[in-house]
């Protein structure tokens, strides 16, 4: 097979509760990135395609993205990337109002593990035989639904610092060789993550090291200064790699690219923010200006904060009681230089709308705070506070990791920089959320705390129940409709299952349910395709093809 199209770096991201974006890299451009999928690994009878196969200057690969839509929520699908991909599977998000308990993993400031990154010989080295954070997460994949990663993802921008420090051999400070090394580190990291990201949605946000421009000081080497903005390589500035590599659900949430967006999973509403640029109201983002010179990404100056306010205002707390915000930099941190501009931009909105938890990294230690508002710890602590809870966990493992803490602020409740680790969020129900710091080396929990919120919820049994009794497109797309005959169909808007026709009848009412009633009374009918008022009944479900004028349905029970 042609190696240039073999899929690498497979990764997933939620695209609403009825969609999933499958992304991967290839050495050559794909004309039509294609994913086959289905609810049985023996019958990948559906297919999704795109034309999204892109690269950027200095990249060694193409980033391919296919969004699969029209899926059922909370359902396992099997998929295969063409050509040559292995069969893997994912589970779609639960609908808002589904109160089933679940676990989310979160990691910040991670970076490459192994000979070219954190290793037994690097700075802040792993002890001989110590399990890394990536390996810990891989081992725990069956036990979480999704992985959050708000920034400082691959740390490939440290190619220069790590070279100079002697951790990477055979380096060359020329732009060409530097760019190749940068891309090699990126590719190694994303391949390393595949055992996680090919089966669990990997929801990322921007961090300073994803601005992709080495921001270290300049170094005197072979008679010249190197480093700093002088080696800010073309194609690696302004979050270029991150922007090309991922497709976060901003379209579904009204956000902006991978920079800010939101999504729901069951009883939680997750918001990912950009602490690096676009803080609005004239505030300077940390990565704006020299040397990183990043952003802006918003359509206008206050685009991010206006979006955040609208997004928060729209949350139905009876269905998604938990609002979790992730962003790279925090301000309630036990070290000088917390992001006060981020605080000015975001904290008033967090307070106004009662955000439950704010998860940040950037500072390379773990710090659990009390719920805090305007610098004051909440007197209720975790027992029904009115202030958002802040947790800093930037000690996933980049080799530069493990930073000191110095300030002992009044809101800090637990801080450590001894162990690399990640965060585990367990959403128990409407009122209880547990945060654990998981020590990567042995999966032990070195800190655990449970937040209690006194509130009532309106949870369903997990099944979607659209408001109208008569299924229509697009309101019912991917939802289950039960007919009077007691059979259940998934409505498939704009999908045509060509062929395998049993019969055709005209539906003068033009209603989907009347077509389904005809199917119910036709022996052997397992699905329908409506084209106008023509109702085609199917003896077998063929491959679904996109057709904007077709209202389809398939029998599930
Ligand atoms: Fe950072």
Tab-separated table of N, CA and C in Angstrom, residues 120-220:
chain	number	residue	atom	x	y	z
A	120	UNK	N	13.887	9.317	31.282
A	120	UNK	CA	14.692	9.048	32.476
A	120	UNK	C	15.990	9.856	32.479
A	121	UNK	N	16.307	10.480	31.346
A	121	UNK	CA	17.568	11.229	31.278
A	121	UNK	C	17.356	12.720	31.110
A	122	UNK	N	16.118	13.175	31.061
A	122	UNK	CA	15.863	14.597	30.821
A	122	UNK	C	15.855	15.374	32.127
A	123	UNK	N	15.765	16.674	31.980
A	123	UNK	CA	15.594	17.530	33.140
A	123	UNK	C	14.285	17.140	33.826
A	124	UNK	N	14.238	17.223	35.136
A	124	UNK	CA	13.049	16.765	35.866
A	124	UNK	C	12.686	15.332	35.471
A	125	UNK	N	13.718	14.502	35.360
A	125	UNK	CA	13.566	13.173	34.774
A	125	UNK	C	12.575	12.299	35.531
A	126	UNK	N	12.002	11.379	34.782
A	126	UNK	CA	11.256	10.293	35.398
A	126	UNK	C	12.250	9.371	36.089
A	127	UNK	N	11.865	8.791	37.215
A	127	UNK	CA	12.720	7.796	37.865
A	127	UNK	C	12.755	6.548	36.990
A	128	UNK	N	13.815	5.766	37.082
A	128	UNK	CA	13.861	4.536	36.291
A	128	UNK	C	12.596	3.716	36.492
A	129	UNK	N	11.935	3.391	35.395
A	129	UNK	CA	10.719	2.587	35.477
A	129	UNK	C	9.466	3.356	35.837
A	130	UNK	N	9.573	4.649	36.067
A	130	UNK	CA	8.393	5.430	36.457
A	130	UNK	C	7.411	5.536	35.291
A	131	UNK	N	6.154	5.318	35.568
A	131	UNK	CA	5.125	5.407	34.530
A	131	UNK	C	4.826	6.870	34.233
A	132	UNK	N	4.812	7.203	32.950
A	132	UNK	CA	4.554	8.581	32.543
A	132	UNK	C	3.061	8.876	32.538
A	133	UNK	N	2.741	10.154	32.412
A	133	UNK	CA	1.331	10.545	32.376
A	133	UNK	C	0.632	9.981	31.150
A	134	UNK	N	1.310	9.962	30.012
A	134	UNK	CA	0.670	9.397	28.815
A	134	UNK	C	0.349	7.919	29.048
A	135	UNK	N	1.304	7.179	29.604
A	135	UNK	CA	1.048	5.757	29.839
A	135	UNK	C	-0.037	5.545	30.903
A	136	UNK	N	-0.071	6.405	31.905
A	136	UNK	CA	-1.129	6.304	32.915
A	136	UNK	C	-2.492	6.524	32.277
A	137	UNK	N	-2.584	7.543	31.430
A	137	UNK	CA	-3.858	7.817	30.758
A	137	UNK	C	-4.242	6.671	29.829
A	138	UNK	N	-3.259	6.120	29.119
A	138	UNK	CA	-3.562	4.992	28.227
A	138	UNK	C	-4.130	3.832	29.039
A	139	UNK	N	-3.534	3.588	30.196
A	139	UNK	CA	-4.018	2.492	31.036
A	139	UNK	C	-5.418	2.722	31.571
A	140	UNK	N	-5.809	3.979	31.665
A	140	UNK	CA	-7.114	4.312	32.243
A	140	UNK	C	-8.186	4.602	31.183
A	141	UNK	N	-7.850	4.424	29.914
A	141	UNK	CA	-8.802	4.744	28.841
A	141	UNK	C	-10.196	4.146	29.053
A	142	UNK	N	-10.300	2.881	29.497
A	142	UNK	CA	-11.659	2.342	29.662
A	142	UNK	C	-12.463	3.069	30.741
A	143	UNK	N	-11.785	3.851	31.560
A	143	UNK	CA	-12.451	4.428	32.738
A	143	UNK	C	-12.815	5.901	32.610
A	144	UNK	N	-12.621	6.498	31.448
A	144	UNK	CA	-13.113	7.877	31.256
A	144	UNK	C	-13.753	8.012	29.883
A	145	UNK	N	-14.620	9.027	29.774
A	145	UNK	CA	-15.383	9.224	28.536
A	145	UNK	C	-14.680	10.144	27.557
A	146	UNK	N	-13.886	11.077	28.075
A	146	UNK	CA	-13.258	12.078	27.212
A	146	UNK	C	-12.015	12.601	27.906
A	147	UNK	N	-11.134	13.208	27.114
A	147	UNK	CA	-9.915	13.807	27.659
A	147	UNK	C	-9.896	15.294	27.319
A	148	UNK	N	-9.800	16.103	28.367
A	148	UNK	CA	-9.677	17.556	28.212
A	148	UNK	C	-8.197	17.930	28.250
A	149	UNK	N	-7.791	18.869	27.406
A	149	UNK	CA	-6.380	19.287	27.404
A	149	UNK	C	-6.295	20.778	27.070
A	150	UNK	N	-6.466	21.625	28.084
A	150	UNK	CA	-6.443	23.065	27.822
A	150	UNK	C	-5.028	23.629	27.710
A	151	UNK	N	-4.365	23.291	26.680
A	151	UNK	CA	-3.149	24.005	26.300
A	151	UNK	C	-1.833	23.404	26.698
A	152	UNK	N	-0.805	23.868	25.994
A	152	UNK	CA	0.541	23.316	26.058
A	152	UNK	C	0.450	21.825	25.773
A	153	UNK	N	0.166	21.558	24.530
A	153	UNK	CA	-0.205	20.208	24.109
A	153	UNK	C	1.032	19.361	23.839
A	154	UNK	N	1.762	19.641	22.759
A	154	UNK	CA	2.880	18.778	22.353
A	154	UNK	C	4.234	19.314	22.809
A	155	UNK	N	4.329	20.588	23.050
A	155	UNK	CA	5.583	21.234	23.460
A	155	UNK	C	6.667	21.129	22.392
A	156	UNK	N	6.288	20.945	21.152
A	156	UNK	CA	7.302	20.818	20.101
A	156	UNK	C	8.100	22.112	19.935
A	157	UNK	N	7.527	23.224	20.375
A	157	UNK	CA	8.250	24.500	20.214
A	157	UNK	C	9.533	24.537	21.056
A	158	UNK	N	9.692	23.583	21.946
A	158	UNK	CA	10.902	23.546	22.764
A	158	UNK	C	12.053	22.805	22.087
A	159	UNK	N	11.904	22.580	20.779
A	159	UNK	CA	12.979	21.875	20.063
A	159	UNK	C	14.313	22.558	20.280
A	160	UNK	N	14.319	23.886	20.305
A	160	UNK	CA	15.577	24.602	20.415
A	160	UNK	C	16.131	24.520	21.837
A	161	UNK	N	15.273	24.828	22.809
A	161	UNK	CA	15.728	24.771	24.201
A	161	UNK	C	16.232	23.381	24.568
A	162	UNK	N	15.501	22.380	24.129
A	162	UNK	CA	15.886	21.022	24.471
A	162	UNK	C	17.162	20.611	23.747
A	163	UNK	N	17.343	21.136	22.543
A	163	UNK	CA	18.577	20.856	21.815
A	163	UNK	C	19.763	21.461	22.546
A	164	UNK	N	19.615	22.706	22.910
A	164	UNK	CA	20.716	23.404	23.573
A	164	UNK	C	21.012	22.778	24.927
A	165	UNK	N	19.958	22.338	25.589
A	165	UNK	CA	20.143	21.699	26.891
A	165	UNK	C	20.757	20.308	26.774
A	166	UNK	N	20.869	19.811	25.543
A	166	UNK	CA	21.536	18.533	25.333
A	166	UNK	C	20.618	17.335	25.368
A	167	UNK	N	19.319	17.546	25.385
A	167	UNK	CA	18.391	16.415	25.418
A	167	UNK	C	18.061	15.898	24.028
A	168	UNK	N	18.290	16.718	23.030
A	168	UNK	CA	18.072	16.281	21.664
A	168	UNK	C	19.394	16.375	20.932
A	169	UNK	N	19.781	15.303	20.275
A	169	UNK	CA	21.077	15.257	19.602
A	169	UNK	C	20.911	15.637	18.142
A	170	UNK	N	22.056	15.886	17.526
A	170	UNK	CA	22.103	16.137	16.090
A	170	UNK	C	21.209	17.302	15.664
A	171	UNK	N	21.083	18.249	16.532
A	171	UNK	CA	20.252	19.394	16.185
A	171	UNK	C	21.018	20.336	15.259
A	172	UNK	N	20.272	21.154	14.628
A	172	UNK	CA	20.840	22.133	13.713
A	172	UNK	C	20.001	23.391	13.875
A	173	UNK	N	20.655	24.521	14.067
A	173	UNK	CA	19.891	25.735	14.321
A	173	UNK	C	19.367	26.397	13.051
A	174	UNK	N	19.628	25.836	11.928
A	174	UNK	CA	19.088	26.450	10.719
A	174	UNK	C	17.566	26.317	10.732
A	175	UNK	N	16.936	27.243	10.071
A	175	UNK	CA	15.478	27.228	10.078
A	175	UNK	C	14.932	25.934	9.480
A	176	UNK	N	15.573	25.440	8.431
A	176	UNK	CA	15.060	24.240	7.774
A	176	UNK	C	15.138	23.036	8.696
A	177	UNK	N	16.302	22.823	9.281
A	177	UNK	CA	16.460	21.664	10.159
A	177	UNK	C	15.632	21.844	11.438
A	178	UNK	N	15.576	23.064	11.914
A	178	UNK	CA	14.778	23.323	13.108
A	178	UNK	C	13.312	23.023	12.870
A	179	UNK	N	12.834	23.435	11.725
A	179	UNK	CA	11.429	23.178	11.406
A	179	UNK	C	11.164	21.681	11.308
A	180	UNK	N	12.105	20.957	10.706
A	180	UNK	CA	11.917	19.504	10.586
A	180	UNK	C	11.885	18.858	11.960
A	181	UNK	N	12.743	19.338	12.855
A	181	UNK	CA	12.769	18.791	14.203
A	181	UNK	C	11.473	19.121	14.937
A	182	UNK	N	11.046	20.357	14.779
A	182	UNK	CA	9.783	20.779	15.392
A	182	UNK	C	8.635	19.861	14.955
A	183	UNK	N	8.553	19.611	13.678
A	183	UNK	CA	7.458	18.781	13.165
A	183	UNK	C	7.611	17.328	13.616
A	184	UNK	N	8.856	16.868	13.690
A	184	UNK	CA	9.086	15.490	14.159
A	184	UNK	C	8.561	15.320	15.587
A	185	UNK	N	8.833	16.301	16.426
A	185	UNK	CA	8.361	16.210	17.810
A	185	UNK	C	6.835	16.228	17.869
A	186	UNK	N	6.232	17.096	17.070
A	186	UNK	CA	4.769	17.119	17.006
A	186	UNK	C	4.223	15.758	16.607
A	187	UNK	N	4.779	15.211	15.536
A	187	UNK	CA	4.268	13.934	15.022
A	187	UNK	C	4.450	12.820	16.051
A	188	UNK	N	5.594	12.823	16.720
A	188	UNK	CA	5.833	11.795	17.742
A	188	UNK	C	4.805	11.901	18.869
A	189	UNK	N	4.534	13.123	19.289
A	189	UNK	CA	3.584	13.303	20.388
A	189	UNK	C	2.189	12.822	19.992
A	190	UNK	N	1.741	13.244	18.827
A	190	UNK	CA	0.373	12.891	18.437
A	190	UNK	C	0.236	11.389	18.176
A	191	UNK	N	1.301	10.757	17.700
A	191	UNK	CA	1.260	9.295	17.555
A	191	UNK	C	1.207	8.620	18.918
A	192	UNK	N	1.940	9.196	19.863
A	192	UNK	CA	1.963	8.640	21.209
A	192	UNK	C	0.572	8.647	21.845
A	193	UNK	N	-0.233	9.612	21.479
A	193	UNK	CA	-1.552	9.783	22.088
A	193	UNK	C	-2.638	8.922	21.446
A	194	UNK	N	-2.327	8.270	20.335
A	194	UNK	CA	-3.349	7.550	19.579
A	194	UNK	C	-4.126	6.523	20.409
A	195	UNK	N	-3.468	5.760	21.306
A	195	UNK	CA	-4.264	4.793	22.086
A	195	UNK	C	-5.368	5.461	22.906
A	196	UNK	N	-5.234	6.747	23.156
A	196	UNK	CA	-6.297	7.485	23.842
A	196	UNK	C	-7.205	8.162	22.816
A	197	UNK	N	-6.602	8.931	21.937
A	197	UNK	CA	-7.385	9.853	21.110
A	197	UNK	C	-8.131	9.180	19.968
A	198	UNK	N	-7.793	7.912	19.660
A	198	UNK	CA	-8.533	7.235	18.598
A	198	UNK	C	-9.834	6.637	19.104
A	199	UNK	N	-10.016	6.632	20.430
A	199	UNK	CA	-11.268	6.088	20.955
A	199	UNK	C	-11.998	7.041	21.895
A	200	UNK	N	-11.325	8.092	22.362
A	200	UNK	CA	-11.981	9.044	23.264
A	200	UNK	C	-11.840	10.462	22.698
A	201	UNK	N	-12.918	11.226	22.710
A	201	UNK	CA	-12.801	12.611	22.231
A	201	UNK	C	-11.706	13.356	23.000
A	202	UNK	N	-10.897	14.051	22.254
A	202	UNK	CA	-9.734	14.762	22.792
A	202	UNK	C	-10.013	16.247	22.574
A	203	UNK	N	-10.456	16.910	23.645
A	203	UNK	CA	-10.940	18.278	23.538
A	203	UNK	C	-9.847	19.230	24.029
A	204	UNK	N	-9.281	19.969	23.111
A	204	UNK	CA	-8.094	20.765	23.425
A	204	UNK	C	-8.401	22.270	23.415
A	205	UNK	N	-7.494	23.018	23.993
A	205	UNK	CA	-7.552	24.473	23.925
A	205	UNK	C	-6.144	25.012	23.761
A	206	UNK	N	-6.005	26.315	23.541
A	206	UNK	CA	-4.688	26.888	23.255
A	206	UNK	C	-3.881	27.226	24.509
A	207	UNK	N	-2.594	26.898	24.470
A	207	UNK	CA	-1.649	27.329	25.497
A	207	UNK	C	-0.496	28.072	24.849
A	208	UNK	N	0.326	28.715	25.658
A	208	UNK	CA	1.397	29.519	25.083
A	208	UNK	C	2.358	28.703	24.226
A	209	UNK	N	2.606	27.451	24.610
A	209	UNK	CA	3.536	26.649	23.808
A	209	UNK	C	2.922	26.154	22.512
A	210	UNK	N	1.617	26.350	22.372
A	210	UNK	CA	0.972	26.021	21.101
A	210	UNK	C	1.001	27.201	20.144
A	211	UNK	N	1.476	28.345	20.641
A	211	UNK	CA	1.697	29.467	19.736
A	211	UNK	C	2.834	29.122	18.782
A	212	UNK	N	3.528	28.038	19.092
A	212	UNK	CA	4.457	27.426	18.158
A	212	UNK	C	5.640	28.286	17.788
A	213	UNK	N	6.074	29.073	18.715
A	213	UNK	CA	7.243	29.879	18.440
A	213	UNK	C	8.069	29.850	19.712
A	214	UNK	N	9.272	29.359	19.610
A	214	UNK	CA	10.092	29.251	20.799
A	214	UNK	C	10.209	30.615	21.459
A	215	UNK	N	9.784	30.677	22.693
A	215	UNK	CA	9.801	31.977	23.360
A	215	UNK	C	10.864	32.028	24.452
A	216	UNK	N	11.851	31.146	24.328
A	216	UNK	CA	12.936	31.184	25.294
A	216	UNK	C	13.855	32.366	25.028
A	217	UNK	N	14.790	32.536	25.905
A	217	UNK	CA	15.757	33.614	25.694
A	217	UNK	C	16.712	33.224	24.568
A	218	UNK	N	17.423	34.184	24.040
A	218	UNK	CA	18.394	33.884	22.995
A	218	UNK	C	19.635	33.234	23.614
A	219	UNK	N	20.290	32.397	22.831
A	219	UNK	CA	21.467	31.680	23.295
A	219	UNK	C	22.676	32.038	22.441
A	220	UNK	N	23.825	32.134	23.058
A	220	UNK	CA	25.077	32.372	22.342
A	220	UNK	C	25.624	31.027	21.892
